[in-house]
XYZ file of C-alpha atoms in Angstrom:
645
model
C -28.932 19.468 -58.559
C -32.037 17.574 -57.303
C -32.999 17.275 -53.627
C -32.697 13.476 -53.780
C -29.127 13.778 -55.062
C -28.181 16.216 -52.244
C -29.646 13.902 -49.582
C -27.756 10.966 -51.062
C -24.449 12.859 -50.890
C -25.068 13.918 -47.264
C -25.970 10.366 -46.285
C -22.780 9.038 -47.907
C -20.697 11.624 -46.018
C -22.235 10.607 -42.693
C -21.584 6.949 -43.415
C -17.965 7.718 -44.317
C -17.363 9.609 -41.055
C -15.545 7.324 -38.588
C -17.440 6.216 -35.496
C -16.093 7.517 -32.133
C -15.494 3.908 -31.155
C -13.953 2.799 -34.462
C -10.490 3.803 -33.227
C -10.720 1.302 -30.348
C -11.578 -1.751 -32.463
C -8.080 -2.682 -33.768
C -6.562 -2.299 -30.294
C -9.260 -4.433 -28.683
C -8.430 -7.130 -31.230
C -4.720 -6.833 -30.349
C -5.547 -7.130 -26.641
C -7.760 -10.144 -27.302
C -5.003 -12.078 -29.092
C -2.202 -10.933 -26.740
C -0.148 -9.155 -29.405
C 3.350 -7.779 -28.780
C 3.905 -4.095 -27.907
C 5.244 -3.252 -31.383
C 1.974 -4.400 -32.973
C 0.099 -1.510 -31.317
C 1.892 0.995 -33.569
C 0.569 -0.577 -36.791
C -2.987 0.947 -36.778
C -1.532 4.451 -36.249
C 1.148 3.997 -38.919
C -1.436 2.652 -41.349
C -3.715 5.647 -40.724
C -0.820 8.046 -41.337
C 0.113 6.201 -44.519
C -3.467 6.484 -45.763
C -3.464 10.238 -44.907
C -6.529 9.867 -42.742
C -7.908 12.967 -40.933
C -5.951 14.334 -37.973
C -8.889 13.682 -35.648
C -8.887 10.022 -36.645
C -5.124 9.722 -36.039
C -5.440 11.485 -32.660
C -8.225 9.087 -31.667
C -6.061 6.133 -32.646
C -3.126 7.521 -30.622
C -5.373 7.916 -27.557
C -6.833 4.426 -27.977
C -3.311 3.017 -28.371
C -2.164 4.551 -25.064
C -5.232 3.211 -23.254
C -4.741 -0.258 -24.752
C -1.042 -0.319 -23.778
C -1.995 0.709 -20.237
C -4.552 -2.108 -20.062
C -1.988 -4.552 -21.517
C 0.586 -3.531 -18.895
C -1.926 -3.950 -16.080
C -2.982 -7.366 -17.391
C 0.639 -8.495 -17.675
C 1.334 -7.329 -14.103
C -1.663 -9.201 -12.786
C -0.749 -12.332 -14.717
C 2.734 -12.137 -13.277
C 1.472 -11.754 -9.697
C -1.021 -14.573 -10.213
C 1.742 -16.784 -11.584
C 3.949 -16.026 -8.577
C 1.208 -16.785 -6.057
C 0.164 -19.890 -8.001
C 3.743 -21.170 -8.014
C 4.060 -20.571 -4.274
C 0.756 -22.325 -3.617
C 1.718 -25.242 -5.863
C 5.040 -25.556 -4.076
C 3.296 -25.406 -0.695
C 0.956 -28.150 -1.911
C 3.939 -30.247 -3.000
C 5.481 -29.688 0.411
C 2.269 -30.694 2.204
C 2.270 -34.024 0.374
C 6.066 -34.407 0.345
C 7.293 -37.931 -0.271
C 10.371 -37.453 -2.482
C 12.842 -34.626 -1.868
C 14.473 -35.281 -5.247
C 11.181 -34.350 -6.943
C 10.327 -31.248 -4.880
C 13.699 -29.429 -4.983
C 14.005 -29.482 -8.819
C 10.420 -28.193 -9.026
C 11.277 -25.279 -6.715
C 14.399 -24.392 -8.728
C 12.529 -24.658 -12.037
C 9.677 -22.427 -10.802
C 12.109 -19.864 -9.412
C 13.947 -19.683 -12.744
C 10.676 -19.376 -14.678
C 9.142 -16.639 -12.525
C 12.322 -14.534 -12.270
C 13.012 -15.038 -15.995
C 16.673 -15.922 -15.498
C 18.928 -18.054 -17.653
C 19.999 -20.326 -14.810
C 18.766 -21.277 -11.328
C 20.531 -23.630 -8.944
C 20.565 -24.784 -5.333
C 23.532 -25.742 -3.176
C 23.473 -27.565 0.180
C 25.838 -27.471 3.125
C 28.182 -30.442 3.617
C 28.770 -30.615 7.363
C 31.538 -33.215 6.982
C 33.669 -31.108 4.601
C 32.580 -27.673 5.838
C 31.593 -26.345 2.395
C 28.585 -26.339 0.052
C 27.992 -28.400 -3.077
C 25.653 -28.160 -6.070
C 22.440 -30.084 -5.345
C 20.095 -29.040 -8.198
C 20.675 -26.958 -11.367
C 18.220 -25.702 -14.009
C 19.396 -24.213 -17.313
C 23.084 -25.006 -16.702
C 25.194 -26.210 -19.648
C 28.733 -26.377 -18.157
C 29.782 -29.631 -16.437
C 32.516 -27.934 -14.379
C 30.006 -25.433 -13.037
C 27.589 -28.216 -12.019
C 30.336 -29.880 -9.960
C 31.501 -26.751 -8.094
C 32.042 -26.772 -4.342
C 32.146 -23.437 -2.488
C 33.997 -23.006 0.787
C 32.627 -20.693 3.477
C 33.231 -17.122 2.363
C 34.329 -18.115 -1.146
C 32.411 -16.662 -4.077
C 28.984 -15.055 -3.764
C 27.393 -18.312 -2.553
C 30.028 -18.804 0.117
C 29.415 -15.240 1.328
C 25.667 -15.885 1.536
C 26.261 -19.131 3.466
C 28.706 -17.415 5.812
C 26.595 -14.310 6.569
C 23.115 -15.872 6.262
C 22.027 -12.842 4.205
C 20.959 -12.432 0.564
C 23.578 -11.033 -1.816
C 23.212 -9.830 -5.390
C 25.719 -8.703 -7.997
C 25.014 -7.276 -11.433
C 28.577 -8.060 -12.620
C 30.190 -11.022 -10.841
C 33.753 -10.628 -12.081
C 33.928 -6.914 -11.215
C 32.461 -7.304 -7.735
C 35.104 -7.193 -5.015
C 32.831 -7.788 -2.006
C 33.538 -11.533 -1.917
C 36.574 -13.773 -2.291
C 37.291 -14.855 -5.856
C 38.998 -18.211 -6.391
C 40.425 -19.671 -9.576
C 38.193 -22.764 -9.426
C 34.959 -20.902 -8.791
C 35.674 -18.132 -11.307
C 36.516 -20.730 -13.973
C 33.220 -22.547 -13.395
C 31.229 -19.300 -13.508
C 33.084 -18.254 -16.664
C 32.347 -21.621 -18.327
C 28.656 -21.070 -17.604
C 28.903 -17.473 -18.864
C 27.156 -15.982 -15.822
C 27.267 -12.227 -15.149
C 24.442 -11.228 -12.763
C 23.854 -13.540 -9.771
C 21.345 -13.397 -6.887
C 21.744 -15.763 -3.911
C 19.487 -16.203 -0.833
C 20.152 -18.469 2.155
C 18.183 -21.632 3.007
C 17.567 -21.308 6.725
C 16.490 -23.777 9.387
C 16.294 -21.531 12.415
C 19.635 -19.718 12.704
C 21.438 -22.391 10.664
C 22.231 -21.997 6.952
C 21.731 -25.355 5.210
C 22.274 -24.136 1.653
C 21.829 -21.350 -0.892
C 19.269 -20.821 -3.683
C 20.550 -18.895 -6.738
C 19.105 -17.162 -9.816
C 21.582 -15.975 -12.451
C 21.715 -14.345 -15.906
C 24.335 -14.414 -18.617
C 24.034 -10.646 -18.992
C 24.132 -7.646 -16.675
C 20.895 -7.278 -14.756
C 19.551 -5.478 -11.670
C 17.320 -7.670 -9.502
C 14.375 -5.810 -7.932
C 13.374 -6.113 -4.275
C 10.205 -8.017 -5.163
C 12.296 -10.588 -7.046
C 14.677 -10.958 -4.097
C 11.701 -11.473 -1.745
C 10.148 -14.007 -4.148
C 13.368 -16.019 -4.347
C 13.548 -15.830 -0.537
C 10.050 -17.362 -0.320
C 11.131 -20.226 -2.571
C 14.244 -20.665 -0.413
C 12.039 -20.911 2.684
C 9.930 -23.584 0.969
C 13.062 -25.471 -0.110
C 14.387 -25.390 3.465
C 11.006 -26.595 4.694
C 11.052 -29.404 2.128
C 14.487 -30.504 3.337
C 13.372 -30.203 6.944
C 10.213 -32.184 6.222
C 12.185 -34.886 4.430
C 14.535 -35.090 7.397
C 11.515 -35.257 9.688
C 10.030 -38.116 7.677
C 13.363 -39.908 7.798
C 13.528 -39.430 11.543
C 9.949 -40.654 11.867
C 10.644 -43.801 9.868
C 13.717 -44.503 11.994
C 11.700 -43.955 15.131
C 8.993 -46.335 13.894
C 11.631 -49.009 13.139
C 13.055 -48.648 16.644
C 9.627 -48.656 18.298
C 8.537 -51.948 16.777
C 9.666 -53.605 20.016
C 6.981 -51.754 21.990
C 3.501 -52.032 20.529
C 2.027 -49.301 22.728
C 4.653 -46.770 21.659
C 4.226 -47.797 18.014
C 0.513 -47.079 18.157
C 1.146 -43.720 19.783
C 3.657 -42.686 17.148
C 1.371 -43.889 14.357
C -1.418 -41.735 15.699
C 0.889 -38.707 15.767
C 2.015 -39.272 12.197
C -1.564 -39.761 11.074
C -2.467 -36.434 12.624
C 0.445 -34.782 10.844
C -0.617 -36.260 7.507
C -4.197 -35.206 8.146
C -3.279 -31.626 8.918
C -0.966 -31.461 5.880
C -3.850 -32.557 3.647
C -6.199 -30.082 5.296
C -3.753 -27.225 4.939
C -3.182 -28.063 1.284
C -6.949 -28.034 0.724
C -7.255 -24.706 2.526
C -4.579 -23.152 0.318
C -6.212 -24.460 -2.858
C -9.694 -23.192 -1.996
C -8.462 -19.800 -0.742
C -9.078 -20.238 2.989
C -8.127 -17.684 5.618
C -5.767 -17.681 8.595
C -8.581 -18.469 11.004
C -9.466 -21.536 8.909
C -5.871 -22.725 9.319
C -6.046 -22.195 13.091
C -9.355 -24.087 13.287
C -7.965 -27.045 11.283
C -4.830 -27.314 13.458
C -6.899 -26.993 16.638
C -9.131 -29.861 15.559
C -6.231 -32.167 14.698
C -4.142 -31.336 17.798
C -7.221 -31.345 20.035
C -6.525 -27.928 21.518
C -7.165 -24.208 21.127
C -5.174 -22.538 18.340
C -5.462 -18.865 17.403
C -3.637 -16.370 15.209
C -2.398 -13.329 17.169
C -0.825 -10.054 16.101
C 2.807 -9.439 17.054
C 1.836 -6.744 19.560
C -0.407 -9.184 21.444
C 2.129 -12.060 21.622
C 4.782 -12.485 24.380
C 7.845 -10.828 22.875
C 10.590 -13.173 24.239
C 8.883 -16.328 22.961
C 8.015 -14.701 19.631
C 11.588 -13.553 19.018
C 12.944 -16.989 20.028
C 10.603 -18.736 17.570
C 11.519 -16.268 14.851
C 15.265 -16.759 15.414
C 15.137 -20.561 15.690
C 12.541 -21.165 12.983
C 10.632 -23.525 15.291
C 7.699 -23.380 17.688
C 8.813 -22.647 21.278
C 7.179 -23.410 24.588
C 5.889 -20.519 26.709
C 4.397 -21.703 29.985
C 1.648 -24.143 29.022
C 1.418 -22.726 25.483
C 3.372 -23.182 22.246
C 4.147 -20.229 19.974
C 5.141 -20.467 16.290
C 6.199 -17.214 14.621
C 4.563 -16.380 11.270
C 7.216 -14.752 9.079
C 7.748 -13.913 5.405
C 11.042 -12.702 3.952
C 12.290 -11.692 7.408
C 9.109 -9.727 8.216
C 7.227 -10.731 11.374
C 3.502 -11.037 10.594
C 2.197 -12.524 13.855
C 2.088 -15.951 15.504
C 0.079 -19.164 15.835
C -0.496 -19.929 19.534
C -1.452 -23.429 20.742
C -2.875 -23.149 24.260
C -2.975 -25.736 27.028
C -0.458 -28.281 25.594
C 2.702 -28.085 27.740
C 3.999 -31.494 26.532
C 3.721 -31.294 22.756
C 4.919 -34.164 20.627
C 7.785 -33.204 18.251
C 5.723 -34.178 15.192
C 2.812 -32.085 16.433
C 5.305 -29.284 16.996
C 6.359 -29.582 13.340
C 2.681 -29.558 12.375
C 2.212 -26.269 14.209
C 5.271 -24.882 12.421
C 3.959 -25.972 8.975
C 0.653 -24.307 9.776
C 2.544 -21.088 10.581
C 4.256 -21.253 7.178
C 0.953 -21.768 5.357
C -0.481 -18.860 7.357
C 2.335 -16.610 6.126
C 1.563 -17.557 2.504
C -2.126 -16.741 2.975
C -1.301 -13.394 4.607
C 1.040 -12.497 1.738
C -1.692 -13.336 -0.769
C -4.202 -11.193 1.113
C -1.691 -8.339 1.308
C -1.046 -8.529 -2.441
C -4.774 -8.272 -3.133
C -5.131 -5.318 -0.749
C -2.153 -3.506 -2.305
C -3.647 -4.009 -5.758
C -6.912 -2.403 -4.611
C -4.987 0.462 -2.997
C -3.158 1.129 -6.256
C -6.464 1.201 -8.179
C -7.917 3.678 -5.668
C -4.826 5.847 -6.001
C -5.051 5.777 -9.802
C -8.664 7.000 -9.747
C -7.792 9.842 -7.366
C -4.765 10.743 -9.521
C -7.079 10.989 -12.531
C -9.449 13.259 -10.597
C -6.582 15.474 -9.413
C -5.016 15.735 -12.837
C -8.419 16.063 -14.590
C -7.274 13.721 -17.341
C -10.486 11.693 -17.560
C -13.565 13.896 -17.821
C -16.038 11.161 -18.805
C -18.483 11.350 -15.881
C -20.015 7.957 -16.630
C -16.635 6.227 -16.701
C -15.542 7.955 -13.493
C -18.719 6.835 -11.720
C -18.276 3.254 -12.926
C -14.689 3.131 -11.692
C -15.707 4.600 -8.337
C -18.611 2.148 -7.986
C -16.247 -0.787 -8.416
C -14.309 0.610 -5.437
C -17.532 1.161 -3.403
C -17.107 4.953 -3.625
C -19.862 7.468 -4.513
C -18.663 10.508 -6.471
C -22.121 12.095 -6.258
C -21.820 12.463 -2.463
C -20.308 15.500 -0.745
C -16.561 15.018 -0.204
C -13.604 16.731 1.426
C -10.052 16.719 0.050
C -7.419 16.291 2.794
C -3.657 16.769 2.420
C -1.628 14.815 5.022
C 2.086 14.952 5.741
C 4.487 13.541 8.344
C 6.260 16.126 10.486
C 9.024 14.151 12.215
C 12.433 14.740 10.566
C 13.908 11.634 8.900
C 17.440 10.416 9.636
C 18.113 9.407 6.031
C 16.386 8.942 2.681
C 15.547 5.282 3.310
C 13.883 6.061 6.617
C 11.926 8.920 5.039
C 10.752 6.676 2.181
C 9.683 3.982 4.666
C 7.747 6.549 6.718
C 5.962 7.806 3.596
C 5.029 4.238 2.657
C 3.565 3.691 6.132
C 1.554 6.909 5.818
C 0.263 5.910 2.367
C -0.662 2.436 3.627
C -2.536 3.844 6.633
C -4.315 6.442 4.476
C -5.284 3.788 1.906
C -6.734 1.576 4.641
C -8.679 4.525 6.066
C -10.003 5.433 2.606
C -11.088 1.850 1.926
C -13.003 1.628 5.215
C -14.625 5.072 4.715
C -15.602 4.493 1.039
C -13.107 7.111 -0.117
C -9.876 7.328 -2.145
C -6.208 7.909 -1.286
C -2.979 8.480 -3.223
C 0.651 9.439 -2.556
C 1.400 12.958 -3.773
C 3.903 15.791 -3.260
C 5.857 13.974 -0.548
C 2.718 13.237 1.453
C -0.700 11.678 0.999
C -3.978 13.082 -0.333
C -7.361 11.636 0.684
C -10.834 12.130 -0.740
C -13.341 11.238 2.003
C -17.144 11.609 2.051
C -18.542 14.166 4.506
C -21.211 12.610 6.726
C -24.323 14.660 7.449
C -23.971 16.513 10.737
C -20.165 16.349 10.590
C -17.930 19.365 9.974
C -14.860 19.653 7.760
C -12.750 20.624 10.782
C -13.855 17.583 12.810
C -13.070 15.316 9.844
C -9.595 16.840 9.435
C -8.759 16.452 13.130
C -10.044 12.865 13.298
C -7.998 11.993 10.229
C -4.844 13.516 11.753
C -5.345 11.516 14.971
C -6.131 8.280 13.115
C -3.114 8.479 10.788
C -0.802 9.582 13.594
C -1.850 6.587 15.708
C -1.390 4.219 12.751
C 2.153 5.356 11.860
C 3.243 6.272 15.442
C 4.286 9.749 14.311
C 2.713 13.189 14.201
C 0.644 13.681 11.031
C -0.657 17.133 10.047
C -3.806 17.350 7.897
C -5.159 20.315 5.933
C -8.721 20.148 4.607
C -10.572 21.838 1.783
C -14.118 23.075 1.867
C -16.787 20.519 0.991
C -17.057 19.760 -2.755
C -19.931 18.169 -4.683
C -20.594 16.563 -8.072
C -17.028 15.313 -8.549
C -17.763 13.118 -11.577
C -19.094 16.050 -13.615
C -16.475 18.500 -12.284
C -13.175 16.585 -11.888
C -11.260 19.880 -11.874
C -12.979 20.714 -8.562
C -10.871 18.042 -6.873
C -7.637 19.661 -8.057
C -8.781 23.091 -6.822
C -9.817 21.617 -3.478
C -6.433 19.916 -3.155
C -4.674 23.285 -3.644
C -6.807 24.738 -0.820
C -6.045 21.751 1.424
C -2.314 22.202 0.755
C -2.570 25.869 1.758
C -4.205 24.890 5.050
C -1.537 22.224 5.619
C 1.251 24.770 5.048
C -0.475 27.265 7.362
C -0.698 24.667 10.152
C 2.999 23.870 9.848
C 3.996 27.565 9.779
C 1.890 28.196 12.913
C 3.567 25.265 14.685
C 0.340 23.223 14.894
C 1.958 19.958 13.803
C -0.066 16.811 14.376
C -3.328 18.805 14.096
C -6.030 19.075 11.427
C -7.849 22.201 10.226
C -9.769 23.829 7.360
C -9.694 27.389 6.015
C -12.585 28.429 8.304
C -10.401 27.714 11.352
C -7.880 30.474 10.517
C -10.086 33.527 10.904
C -9.368 36.202 8.314
C -6.368 34.139 7.139
C -8.967 31.682 5.899
C -9.911 34.224 3.233
C -6.416 33.835 1.818
C -6.375 30.052 2.181
C -9.841 29.233 0.848
C -10.305 28.696 -2.839
C -13.775 30.321 -2.969
C -13.057 33.416 -0.767
C -16.121 33.000 1.499
C -16.304 36.681 2.603
C -19.907 36.499 3.804
C -19.105 33.460 5.908
C -16.098 35.230 7.484
C -18.169 38.293 8.367
C -20.913 36.131 9.849
C -18.487 34.097 11.945
C -16.700 37.217 13.231
C -19.410 39.838 13.932
C -22.587 38.024 12.921
C -23.975 37.992 16.467
C -23.583 41.771 16.762
C -25.327 42.298 13.397
C -28.180 39.998 14.444
C -28.518 41.798 17.815
C -28.777 45.195 16.113
C -31.416 43.862 13.720
C -33.512 42.320 16.523
C -33.248 45.182 19.062
C -32.882 48.173 16.779
C -29.588 49.078 18.496
C -26.441 50.487 16.894
C -23.629 48.389 18.343
C -21.871 48.113 14.955
C -21.648 51.906 14.686
C -20.318 52.044 18.260
C -17.623 49.492 17.378
C -16.620 51.495 14.286
C -16.299 54.669 16.352
C -14.448 52.856 19.151
C -11.791 51.556 16.781
C -11.601 54.870 14.891
C -10.883 56.650 18.192
C -7.978 54.368 19.042
C -10.088 52.225 21.390
C -10.506 55.179 23.773
C -13.969 55.321 25.485
C -13.499 59.046 26.263
C -12.886 60.005 22.626
C -15.603 57.569 21.490
C -18.301 59.316 23.623
C -17.350 62.634 21.995
C -17.568 61.073 18.539
C -21.002 59.567 19.283
C -22.219 62.513 21.426
C -23.298 60.183 24.268
C -22.285 59.759 27.902
C -19.151 57.698 28.594
C -21.261 55.258 30.647
C -23.383 54.614 27.563
C -20.222 53.728 25.628
C -19.132 51.387 28.435
C -22.534 49.674 28.492
C -22.513 49.146 24.738
C -18.967 47.760 24.798
C -19.942 45.444 27.647
C -22.822 44.147 25.502
C -20.390 43.610 22.598
C -18.124 41.606 24.899
C -20.997 39.314 25.901
C -21.792 38.726 22.220
C -18.233 38.247 20.896
C -16.486 36.768 23.945
C -14.192 38.139 26.627
C -11.127 38.105 24.371
C -12.653 40.330 21.695
C -10.164 43.159 22.453
C -7.068 40.932 22.095
C -4.782 42.055 19.219
C -5.613 39.087 16.985
C -9.381 39.408 17.524
C -9.284 43.176 17.069
C -7.645 42.745 13.661
C -10.278 40.211 12.568
C -13.195 42.324 13.882
C -11.980 45.492 12.143
C -11.551 43.574 8.867
C -15.041 42.064 9.242
C -16.560 45.521 9.934
C -14.984 46.951 6.778
C -16.140 44.006 4.662
C -19.636 44.364 6.140
C -19.747 48.057 5.219
C -18.556 47.270 1.678
C -21.163 44.547 1.214
C -23.910 46.802 2.600
C -22.888 49.582 0.232
């Protein structure tokens, strides 16, 4: 066989060998055209049918898993973007509200679309008859259902209206928590509904209606979906309130036509309200912040408006505003609570306006609602970043992704530097929980505080093993112990509970050695367990802080460091002065810590032994003969002899 023929065969074999990136190509195409999940199995099945090499099939399987993970993340982000967009669009509709009959159907339609239910509907309270009636339906096909009226306490909607709390059932006809009536059950059966979620429409403490989402099959509604429907219910209530306000304003203008001065005053107030509504809508659309909202309201109302945290707002006025759903007067100020789904986020405070016009009061309240939407959007973005940070740390701990370049790129996007020296810290709450829900809430608070700390320190954080693990850079001149104690204090202050933190030794080159993070985490967990066993809850420590126990806790068994920390000053003194204090210590311990027997062993005067021991005490500290120190010193002496030998 000629050389040219051999080279041709080798070249053909190399060309036939699949490229490392060839396995990714079909999945990238599927991602690009938004294919269904089932389509991702086709490249693997085709490769198996063609009896391609096992390495090729394994590469396709790995690429498929990565592509499905990317697809899931993209779908989640699209869903969150759609939810926020719908809320912003509804807020914009509310800001320019002119027709209640146009806004309420839009809210119901968007709620049905985002929750993916078969039907969505809204009922309003009829004060004259004392019940609720269907106001808007979306997806309904049964006429009897669309004409239902629910008395207080009757059916799921009547229970929501009576208790002013959300209720959900995954099987309406088998749920005995509410009163079933023949009329209501017949209407629900005509519509074919099974799973129903209802949230109240609140104006202050008053329930003015109920917003529903329902499916014709069994379904469990998640907490996020309940909160989302609650946000739409708040917007619907605001739309009704705004429409009522506009009606009241028009009536007031008709009555004030007899007094030109009062007409002009009211016109100016309404113009300010319209101006601030337009400004707030613009702020929402261009992604403004809470301080932009405060500045816009301050300019329109000609006063000082600021956003304050709940802790820095007068509690009685804040609770009154939260309960009533309106701004309340506090001295010469007005306070409007900023809430979302029952959670208190802060307040908008208008200072120096003791006599606020009712329309301006409504303007302040609308600004508080827009502020809550902006805060929720900012929180969603922050939680997304926290999850990404946790995923990177999980990959480092589990050593799944060993591509150093990819790890560095992911860390760079999070403003983290894997080439810097880091410390792994294991944190855990120590206060006993009353029940599982309270324990889960406490863990979420710890994870949130740790994630915020990691983001501000250019590190990473993730929930793990019932606690939280952090990967923080070690600043030059700082010690691992100081970092552990600062972290324990910071997290404890943030969650208002004692947090214990165990730290590993410093680790380097994390991108190239991802398994080092897992080993460091094991060491940090050992230190955490040791702190809890020793009763040092709420403290932080590293292996070096436990004396000879640190040899058992540390992953690298730093024997030389332990010897140096324990008797290093005595060794250095002997080397500088040519003395033999180490030998004296050995003899002293061998003779049961008796100076009389020690002088016989060393063949010196007892005063010489006393002088040497006094010198040892000045070098090691006055407590060097305590039981714990004696044990450490004897262990260090033996290790020193072994290393010297």
